[in-house]
Amino acid sequence: MIKAIADLKSRITNTKSIVITTHVSPDGDAIGSSLGLYHFLKQQNIKAQVVVPNAFPKFLMWLEGSESIIVFDQDSEKAKELIQQADLIFGLDYNETNRTAKMQDSIDASSAYKVLIDHHIGEPTWPDLNLSVVGASSTCELVLDFISAYSGDNIQLTSDMAYCIYTGLLTDTGNFQFSATTPKVHIQAAQLIEAGVEADVVHNHINNSFDKQRLQFFGFCVSERLKILKDKKIAYLALSQGDMRQYNVQTGGTEGLVNEPMKIADIDVSILMKEDEGKVKMSFRSKRAIDISVFAKKYFSGGGHRNAAGGISFKNLEDTERDLLQYLEEFNIR
Ligand SMILES: [Mn+2]
């Protein structure tokens, strides 16, 4: 990594226009890593612009710099122009450009030097420089590694950087509970707290920021939509657009919902199905050795991590549910 960073350093200092991109429906790690890197580059007197495919949830809008983010969906001309003019593009928290949705064509067409930092399963060939580590807890972990390698002994983490990076560590490890929560992650968290992060502030912004209606929506999902399969190890929730309309669910409003069934002791796999226009979005969670990303990839054109993955179905909700039950039977999760 050190040699690659040295090369990148000279490239970055000679670059006129840097764009930082991340995946569609940006989560805490996507926004945290993008803004963490943005603040770091700013510290190095390097201007960069964060461009994201679509709106990100309210519970991330407190992060310093979030107001400067260009949202492709809301300002596509500006976003296209920025990507087109960039001579260096960072891709954070995704490894296939189709994860950037409507931004994909612009990124694919760009002749900019492309640097990828990601932790999802995959073997992308498009980046000019790939700093990804499959299995790392989060892209934020890798951005902090990048900052450390780039700065060497002169590392100076500001509280702006630290808050952004801590947010991704917290969210992608499910509050430091998933199996990727290594000693290193805790050491990094300590480093970030030393740099000024007040852990309870982040926790409250991320986890204790529901409004009453959203909490009632979670309650409705758990009491009315939760289904547990016969062997009691698998739980799933199938939500219609009507369900979400009824509770006025906003962007990011179902974030964390797939984890709720995992609170039941015997549940090893949880699946969330969300009806959308002409498709059903799927989220998967599993415990320990069960690699749910294999299932997501095989049946729902998805992927992600061993214990957390996403996928999609282009059938209606009812047919998707029927497919799911059949595939679960076929895949035989043990
Ligand atoms: Mn991530």
PDB file of N, CA and C and ligand atoms in Angstrom, residues 29 93 119-120 139 172, ligand 1:
ATOM      1  N   ASP A  29     -21.666   4.413   6.114  1.00  0.00           N
ATOM      2  CA  ASP A  29     -20.293   4.167   5.673  1.00  0.00           C
ATOM      3  C   ASP A  29     -19.999   4.914   4.369  1.00  0.00           C
ATOM      4  N   ASP A  93     -16.830   2.532  -1.227  1.00  0.00           N
ATOM      5  CA  ASP A  93     -17.878   1.657  -0.702  1.00  0.00           C
ATOM      6  C   ASP A  93     -18.719   0.971  -1.794  1.00  0.00           C
ATOM      7  N   HIS A 119     -14.837  -2.549   0.559  1.00  0.00           N
ATOM      8  CA  HIS A 119     -14.684  -3.767   1.364  1.00  0.00           C
ATOM      9  C   HIS A 119     -15.695  -4.845   0.995  1.00  0.00           C
ATOM     10  N   HIS A 120     -16.406  -4.674  -0.134  1.00  0.00           N
ATOM     11  CA  HIS A 120     -17.364  -5.698  -0.561  1.00  0.00           C
ATOM     12  C   HIS A 120     -16.668  -6.816  -1.344  1.00  0.00           C
ATOM     13  N   THR A 139     -15.652   0.757   4.726  1.00  0.00           N
ATOM     14  CA  THR A 139     -14.778   1.587   3.896  1.00  0.00           C
ATOM     15  C   THR A 139     -14.122   2.658   4.755  1.00  0.00           C
ATOM     16  N   ASP A 172     -21.475   0.379   9.933  1.00  0.00           N
ATOM     17  CA  ASP A 172     -21.189  -0.862   9.198  1.00  0.00           C
ATOM     18  C   ASP A 172     -20.882  -2.054  10.111  1.00  0.00           C
TER      19      ASP A 172
HETATM   20 MN    MN B   1     -19.590  -0.234   3.727  1.00  0.00          MN
END
